[in-house]
Short mmCIF file of C-alpha atoms and ligand atoms in Angstrom, two decimals:
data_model
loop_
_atom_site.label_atom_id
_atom_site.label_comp_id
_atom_site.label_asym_id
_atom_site.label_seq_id
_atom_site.Cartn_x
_atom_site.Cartn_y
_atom_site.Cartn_z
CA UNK A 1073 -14.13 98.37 -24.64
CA UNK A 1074 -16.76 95.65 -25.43
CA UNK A 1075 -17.10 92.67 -22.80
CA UNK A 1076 -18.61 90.75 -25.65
CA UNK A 1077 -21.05 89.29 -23.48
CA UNK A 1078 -23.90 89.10 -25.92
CA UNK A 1079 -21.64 86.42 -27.77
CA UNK A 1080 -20.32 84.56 -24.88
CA UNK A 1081 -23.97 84.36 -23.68
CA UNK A 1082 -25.05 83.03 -26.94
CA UNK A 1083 -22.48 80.54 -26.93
CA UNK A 1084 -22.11 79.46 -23.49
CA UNK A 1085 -25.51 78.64 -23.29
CA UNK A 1086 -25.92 77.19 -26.37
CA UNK A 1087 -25.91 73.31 -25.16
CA UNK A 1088 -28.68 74.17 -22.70
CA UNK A 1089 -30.93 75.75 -25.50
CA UNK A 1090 -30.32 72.66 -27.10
CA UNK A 1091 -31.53 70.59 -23.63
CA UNK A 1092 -34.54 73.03 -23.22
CA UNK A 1093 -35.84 72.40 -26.94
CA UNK A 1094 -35.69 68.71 -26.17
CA UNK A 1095 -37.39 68.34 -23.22
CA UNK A 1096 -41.01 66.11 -23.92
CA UNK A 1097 -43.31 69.52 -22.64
CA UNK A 1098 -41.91 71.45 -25.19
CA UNK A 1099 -41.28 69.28 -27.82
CA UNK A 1100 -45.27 68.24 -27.22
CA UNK A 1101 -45.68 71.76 -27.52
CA UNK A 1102 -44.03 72.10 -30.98
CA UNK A 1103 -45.99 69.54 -32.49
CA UNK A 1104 -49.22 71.59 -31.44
CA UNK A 1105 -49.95 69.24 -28.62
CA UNK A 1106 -50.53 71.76 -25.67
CA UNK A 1107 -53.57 71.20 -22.43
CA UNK A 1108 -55.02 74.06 -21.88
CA UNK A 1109 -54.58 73.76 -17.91
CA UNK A 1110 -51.24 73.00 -18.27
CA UNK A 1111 -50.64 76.06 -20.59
CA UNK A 1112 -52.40 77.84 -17.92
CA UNK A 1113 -49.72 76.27 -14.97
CA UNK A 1114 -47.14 77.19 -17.14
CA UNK A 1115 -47.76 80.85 -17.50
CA UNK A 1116 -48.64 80.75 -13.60
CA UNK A 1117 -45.65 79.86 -12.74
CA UNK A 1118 -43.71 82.39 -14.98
CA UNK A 1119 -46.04 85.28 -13.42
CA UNK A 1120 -44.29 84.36 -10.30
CA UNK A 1121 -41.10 84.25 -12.02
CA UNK A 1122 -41.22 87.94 -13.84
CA UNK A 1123 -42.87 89.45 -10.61
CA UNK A 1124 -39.30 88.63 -8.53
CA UNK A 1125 -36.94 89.23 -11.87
CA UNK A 1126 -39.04 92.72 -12.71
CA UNK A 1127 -39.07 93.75 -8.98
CA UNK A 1128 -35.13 92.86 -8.56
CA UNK A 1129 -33.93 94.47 -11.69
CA UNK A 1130 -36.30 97.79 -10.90
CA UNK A 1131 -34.79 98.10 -7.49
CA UNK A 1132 -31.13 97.38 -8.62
CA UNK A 1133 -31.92 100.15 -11.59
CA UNK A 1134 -29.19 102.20 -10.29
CA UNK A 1135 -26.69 100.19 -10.05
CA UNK A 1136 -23.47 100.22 -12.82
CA UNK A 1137 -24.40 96.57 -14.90
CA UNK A 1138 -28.04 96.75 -14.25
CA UNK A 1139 -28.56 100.40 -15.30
CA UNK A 1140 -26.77 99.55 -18.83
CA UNK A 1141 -29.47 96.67 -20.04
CA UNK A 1142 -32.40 98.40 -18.10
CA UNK A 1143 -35.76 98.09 -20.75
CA UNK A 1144 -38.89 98.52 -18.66
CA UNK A 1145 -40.44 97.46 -22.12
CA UNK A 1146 -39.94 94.02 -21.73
CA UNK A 1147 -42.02 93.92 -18.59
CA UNK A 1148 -44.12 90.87 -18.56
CA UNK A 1149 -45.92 91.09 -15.31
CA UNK A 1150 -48.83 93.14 -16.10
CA UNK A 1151 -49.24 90.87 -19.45
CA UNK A 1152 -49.31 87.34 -17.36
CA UNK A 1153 -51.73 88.87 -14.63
CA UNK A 1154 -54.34 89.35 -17.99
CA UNK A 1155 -53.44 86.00 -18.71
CA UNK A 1156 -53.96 84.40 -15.07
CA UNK A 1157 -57.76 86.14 -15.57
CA UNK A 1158 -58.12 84.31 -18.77
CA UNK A 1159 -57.38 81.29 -17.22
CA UNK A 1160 -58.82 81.57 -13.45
CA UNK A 1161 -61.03 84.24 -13.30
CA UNK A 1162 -60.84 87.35 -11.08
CA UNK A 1163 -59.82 85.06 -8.32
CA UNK A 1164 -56.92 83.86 -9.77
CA UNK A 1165 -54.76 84.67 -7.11
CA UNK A 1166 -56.11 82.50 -4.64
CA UNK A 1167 -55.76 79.76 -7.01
CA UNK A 1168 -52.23 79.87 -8.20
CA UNK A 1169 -49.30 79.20 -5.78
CA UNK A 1170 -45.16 78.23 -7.42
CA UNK A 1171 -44.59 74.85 -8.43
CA UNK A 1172 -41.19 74.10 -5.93
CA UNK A 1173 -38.85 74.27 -8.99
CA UNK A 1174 -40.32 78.25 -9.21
CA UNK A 1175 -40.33 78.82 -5.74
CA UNK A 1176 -36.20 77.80 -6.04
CA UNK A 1177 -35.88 79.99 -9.34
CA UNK A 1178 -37.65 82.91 -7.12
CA UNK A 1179 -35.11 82.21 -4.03
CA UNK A 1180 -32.08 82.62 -6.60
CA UNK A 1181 -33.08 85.53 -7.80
CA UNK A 1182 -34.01 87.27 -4.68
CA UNK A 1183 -30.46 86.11 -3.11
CA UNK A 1184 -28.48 87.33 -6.61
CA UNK A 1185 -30.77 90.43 -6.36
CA UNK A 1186 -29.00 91.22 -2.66
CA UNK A 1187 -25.50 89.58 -3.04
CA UNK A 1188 -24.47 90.13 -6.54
CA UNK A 1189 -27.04 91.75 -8.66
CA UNK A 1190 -25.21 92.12 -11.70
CA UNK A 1191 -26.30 88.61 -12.26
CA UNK A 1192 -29.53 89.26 -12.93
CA UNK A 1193 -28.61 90.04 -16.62
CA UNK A 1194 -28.12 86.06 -17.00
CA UNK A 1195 -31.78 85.69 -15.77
CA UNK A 1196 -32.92 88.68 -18.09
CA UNK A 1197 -31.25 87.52 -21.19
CA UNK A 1198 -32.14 84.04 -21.10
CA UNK A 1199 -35.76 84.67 -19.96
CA UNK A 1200 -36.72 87.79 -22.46
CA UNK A 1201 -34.43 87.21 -25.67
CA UNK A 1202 -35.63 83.51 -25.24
CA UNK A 1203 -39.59 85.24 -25.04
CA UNK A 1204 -38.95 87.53 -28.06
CA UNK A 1205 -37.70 84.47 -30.24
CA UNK A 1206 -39.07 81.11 -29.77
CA UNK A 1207 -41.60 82.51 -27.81
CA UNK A 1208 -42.95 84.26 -30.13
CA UNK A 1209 -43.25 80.41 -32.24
CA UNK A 1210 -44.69 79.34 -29.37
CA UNK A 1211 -47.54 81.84 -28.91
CA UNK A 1212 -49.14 80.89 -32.53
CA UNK A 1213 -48.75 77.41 -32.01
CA UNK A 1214 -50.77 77.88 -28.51
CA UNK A 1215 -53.14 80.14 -29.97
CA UNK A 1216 -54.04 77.70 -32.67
CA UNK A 1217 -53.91 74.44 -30.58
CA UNK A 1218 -56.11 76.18 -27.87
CA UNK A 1219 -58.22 77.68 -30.56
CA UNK A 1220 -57.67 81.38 -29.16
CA UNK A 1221 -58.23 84.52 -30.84
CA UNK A 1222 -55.46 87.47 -30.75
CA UNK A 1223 -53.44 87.63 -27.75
CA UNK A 1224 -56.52 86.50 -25.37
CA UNK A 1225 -54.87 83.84 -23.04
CA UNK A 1226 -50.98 84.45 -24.80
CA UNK A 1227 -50.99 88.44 -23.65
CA UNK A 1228 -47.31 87.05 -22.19
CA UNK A 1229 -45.59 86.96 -25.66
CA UNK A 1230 -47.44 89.79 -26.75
CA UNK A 1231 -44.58 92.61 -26.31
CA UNK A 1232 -46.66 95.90 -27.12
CA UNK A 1233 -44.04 98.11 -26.45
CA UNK A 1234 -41.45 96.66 -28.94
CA UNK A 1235 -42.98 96.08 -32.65
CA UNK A 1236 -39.45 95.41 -34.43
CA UNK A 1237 -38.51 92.05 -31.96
CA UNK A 1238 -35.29 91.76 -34.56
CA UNK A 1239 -33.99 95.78 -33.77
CA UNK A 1240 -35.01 94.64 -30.28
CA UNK A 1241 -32.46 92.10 -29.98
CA UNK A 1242 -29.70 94.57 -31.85
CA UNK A 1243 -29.74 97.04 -29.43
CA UNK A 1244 -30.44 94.47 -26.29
CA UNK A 1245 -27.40 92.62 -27.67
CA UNK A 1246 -24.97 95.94 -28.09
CA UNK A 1247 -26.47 96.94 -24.08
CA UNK A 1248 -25.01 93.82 -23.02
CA UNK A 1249 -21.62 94.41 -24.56
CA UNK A 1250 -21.14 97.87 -23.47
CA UNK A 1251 -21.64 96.84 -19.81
CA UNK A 1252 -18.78 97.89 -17.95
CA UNK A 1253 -17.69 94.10 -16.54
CA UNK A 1254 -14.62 91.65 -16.25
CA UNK A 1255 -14.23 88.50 -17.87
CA UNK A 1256 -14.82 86.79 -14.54
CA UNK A 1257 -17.99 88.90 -13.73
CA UNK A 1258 -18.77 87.72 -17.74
CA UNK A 1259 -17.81 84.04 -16.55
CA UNK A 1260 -20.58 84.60 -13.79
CA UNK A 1261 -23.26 86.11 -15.51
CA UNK A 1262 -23.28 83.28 -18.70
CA UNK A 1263 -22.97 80.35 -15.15
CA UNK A 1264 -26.05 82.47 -14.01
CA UNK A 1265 -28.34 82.17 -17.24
CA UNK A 1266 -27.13 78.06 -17.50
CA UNK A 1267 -28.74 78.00 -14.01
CA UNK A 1268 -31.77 79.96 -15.36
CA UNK A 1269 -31.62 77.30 -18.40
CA UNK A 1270 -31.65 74.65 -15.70
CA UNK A 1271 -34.45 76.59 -14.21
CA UNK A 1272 -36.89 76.63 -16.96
CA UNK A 1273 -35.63 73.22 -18.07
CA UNK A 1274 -37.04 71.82 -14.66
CA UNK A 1275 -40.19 73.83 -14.73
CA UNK A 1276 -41.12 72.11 -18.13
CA UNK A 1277 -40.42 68.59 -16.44
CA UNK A 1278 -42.20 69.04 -13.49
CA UNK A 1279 -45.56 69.60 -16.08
CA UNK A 1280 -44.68 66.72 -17.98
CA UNK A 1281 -46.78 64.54 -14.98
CA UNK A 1282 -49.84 66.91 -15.87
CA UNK A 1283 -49.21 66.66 -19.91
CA UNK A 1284 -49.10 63.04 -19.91
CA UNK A 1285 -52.42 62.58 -18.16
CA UNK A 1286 -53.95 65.22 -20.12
CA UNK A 1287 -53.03 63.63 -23.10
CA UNK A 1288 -54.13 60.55 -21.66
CA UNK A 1289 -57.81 61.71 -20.73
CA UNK A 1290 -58.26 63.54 -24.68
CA UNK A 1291 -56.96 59.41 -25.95
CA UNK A 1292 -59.59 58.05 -23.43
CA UNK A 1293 -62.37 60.38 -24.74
CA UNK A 1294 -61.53 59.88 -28.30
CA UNK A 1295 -61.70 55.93 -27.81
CA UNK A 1296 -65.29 56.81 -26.29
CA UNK A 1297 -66.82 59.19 -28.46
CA UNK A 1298 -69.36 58.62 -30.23
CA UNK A 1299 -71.24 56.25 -28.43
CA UNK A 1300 -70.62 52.75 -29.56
CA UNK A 1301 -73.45 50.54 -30.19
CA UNK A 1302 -72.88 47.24 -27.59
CA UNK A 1303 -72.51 43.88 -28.89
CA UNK A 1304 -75.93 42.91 -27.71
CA UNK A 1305 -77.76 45.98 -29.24
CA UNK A 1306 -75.73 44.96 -32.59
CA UNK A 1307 -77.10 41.22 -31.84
CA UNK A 1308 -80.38 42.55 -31.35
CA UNK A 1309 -80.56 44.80 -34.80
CA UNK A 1310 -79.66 41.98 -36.64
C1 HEM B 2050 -39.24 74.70 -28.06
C2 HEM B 2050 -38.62 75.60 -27.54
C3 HEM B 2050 -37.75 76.65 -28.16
C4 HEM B 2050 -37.57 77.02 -29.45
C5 HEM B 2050 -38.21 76.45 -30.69
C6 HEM B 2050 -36.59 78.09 -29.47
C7 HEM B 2050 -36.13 78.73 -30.59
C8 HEM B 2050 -35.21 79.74 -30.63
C9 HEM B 2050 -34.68 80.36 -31.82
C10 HEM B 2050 -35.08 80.02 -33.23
C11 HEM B 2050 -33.79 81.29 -31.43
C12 HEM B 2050 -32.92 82.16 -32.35
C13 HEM B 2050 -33.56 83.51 -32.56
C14 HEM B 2050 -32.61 84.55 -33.15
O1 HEM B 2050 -31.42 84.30 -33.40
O2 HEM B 2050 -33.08 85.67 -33.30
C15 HEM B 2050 -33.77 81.27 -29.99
C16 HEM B 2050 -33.01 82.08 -29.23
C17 HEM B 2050 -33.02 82.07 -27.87
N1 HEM B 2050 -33.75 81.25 -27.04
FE1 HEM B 2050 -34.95 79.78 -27.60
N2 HEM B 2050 -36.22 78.35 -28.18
C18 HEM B 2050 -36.92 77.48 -27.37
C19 HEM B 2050 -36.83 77.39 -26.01
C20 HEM B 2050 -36.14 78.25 -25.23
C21 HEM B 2050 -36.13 78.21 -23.79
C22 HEM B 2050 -36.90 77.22 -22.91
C23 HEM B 2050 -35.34 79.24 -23.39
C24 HEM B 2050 -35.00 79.66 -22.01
C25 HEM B 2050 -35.89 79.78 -21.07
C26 HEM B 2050 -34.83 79.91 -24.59
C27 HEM B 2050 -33.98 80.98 -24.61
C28 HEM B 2050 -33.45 81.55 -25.75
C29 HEM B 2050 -32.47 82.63 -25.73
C30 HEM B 2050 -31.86 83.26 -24.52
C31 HEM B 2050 -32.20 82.95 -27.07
C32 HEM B 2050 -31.26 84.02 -27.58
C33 HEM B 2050 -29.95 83.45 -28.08
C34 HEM B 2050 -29.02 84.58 -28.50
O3 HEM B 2050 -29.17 85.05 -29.61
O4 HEM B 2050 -28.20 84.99 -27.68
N3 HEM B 2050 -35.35 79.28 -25.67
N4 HEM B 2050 -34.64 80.31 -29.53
#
């Protein structure tokens, strides 16, 4: 019997997709207006992010929810460590550390991952169906605002393993129904991925601070490129 939970996930999260779209870092970020360093802070904190979901859901991969939606395919880790390289170099790890909103996503899942780990599908499904839809919008708007070529610097939404994202979703989408769950487990799991929403939504507020003054330094350097002529050398010419 189907637990419909692709379709209560869908819908009961609907509201917070709506909140997530809205928030100023990513609707900046639709418009093409995306800083480089905060791009870079942004995929630094998801590598810390898909490191705890990828490690949780591979050691849970026995268990009787988690072994239904298990896709080693979606994997992101290896594909954000390329990007931290592009960003920081080979020492990128000694550079990065969580911003505290991703250091309280990494708690929840590492708790969920003990105490209840069929919640993790709330964290999968809103993190990788959200990563192989707008994400993938969001890729080509940072490659061309950040003037990138390929993948270099957006390996993340680059999911090499899965060409047809659409026949993706299908079968992702019939996993979830045919897990083997209650409606209150259901309940649970589509509370979980609202709190992942809230998650990500915080995440992209927390950059905001960055954003603005970015945007504020490229306004500055526009108002002071080229090199103005001063009123006395204007006096003087004439
Ligand atoms: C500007 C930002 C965003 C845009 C433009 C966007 C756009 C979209 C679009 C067009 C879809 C529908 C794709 C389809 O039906 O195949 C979608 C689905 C989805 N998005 Fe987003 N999204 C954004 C942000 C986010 C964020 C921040 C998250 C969560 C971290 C997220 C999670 C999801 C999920 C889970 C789905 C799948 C819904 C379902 O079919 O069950 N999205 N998004």
């Amino acid at each position: 019997m189907s637990s419909n939970l692709a379709i209560k996930l869908r819908s009961g999260t609907q509201q917070a997709h709506t909140e997530a779209e809205n928030v100023g870092f990513m609707k900046c970020f639709l418009q093409g207006v995306v800083d480089k360093g905060c791009f870079a802070k942004f995929l630094a904190n998801l590598y810390y992010i898909y490191s705890e979901l990828e490690a949780a859901i591979k050691s849970n991969r026995e268990h009787p929810v988690i072994s239904q939606v298990y896709f080693p395919e979606l994997n992101r880790k290896a594909s954000l460590e390329r990007d931290m390289v592009f960003y920081y170099g080979n020492d990128w790890h000694k550079q990065i550390t969580p911003s505290t909103v991703a250091q309280a996503y990494i708690n929840r899942i590492r708790e969920i991952s003990v105490s209840e780990p069929a919640l993790l599908l709330g964290h999968a499904y809103t993190r990788y169906m959200g990563d192989l839809s707008g994400g993938q919008m969001l890729q080509k708007i940072a490659q061309s605002a950040l003037k990138l070529s390929g993948y270099e610097g957006t390996s993340f939404y680059n999911f090499e393993q899965i060409p047809d994202k659409k026949a993706f979703k299908d079968k992702y989408r019939q996993a979830l129904d045919a897990v083997p769950i209650d409606n209150a487990i259901a309940n649970r799991i589509v509370a979980e991925a609202n709190h992942a929403f809230q998650f990500n939504l915080q995440m992209a507020q927390e950059l905001e601070e960055y954003l603005i003054k970015a945007i504020g330094q490229v306004l500055f350097d526009s108002l002071n490129h080229p090199h103005n002529p001063g009123s006395t050398e204007v006096a003087a010419a004439n």
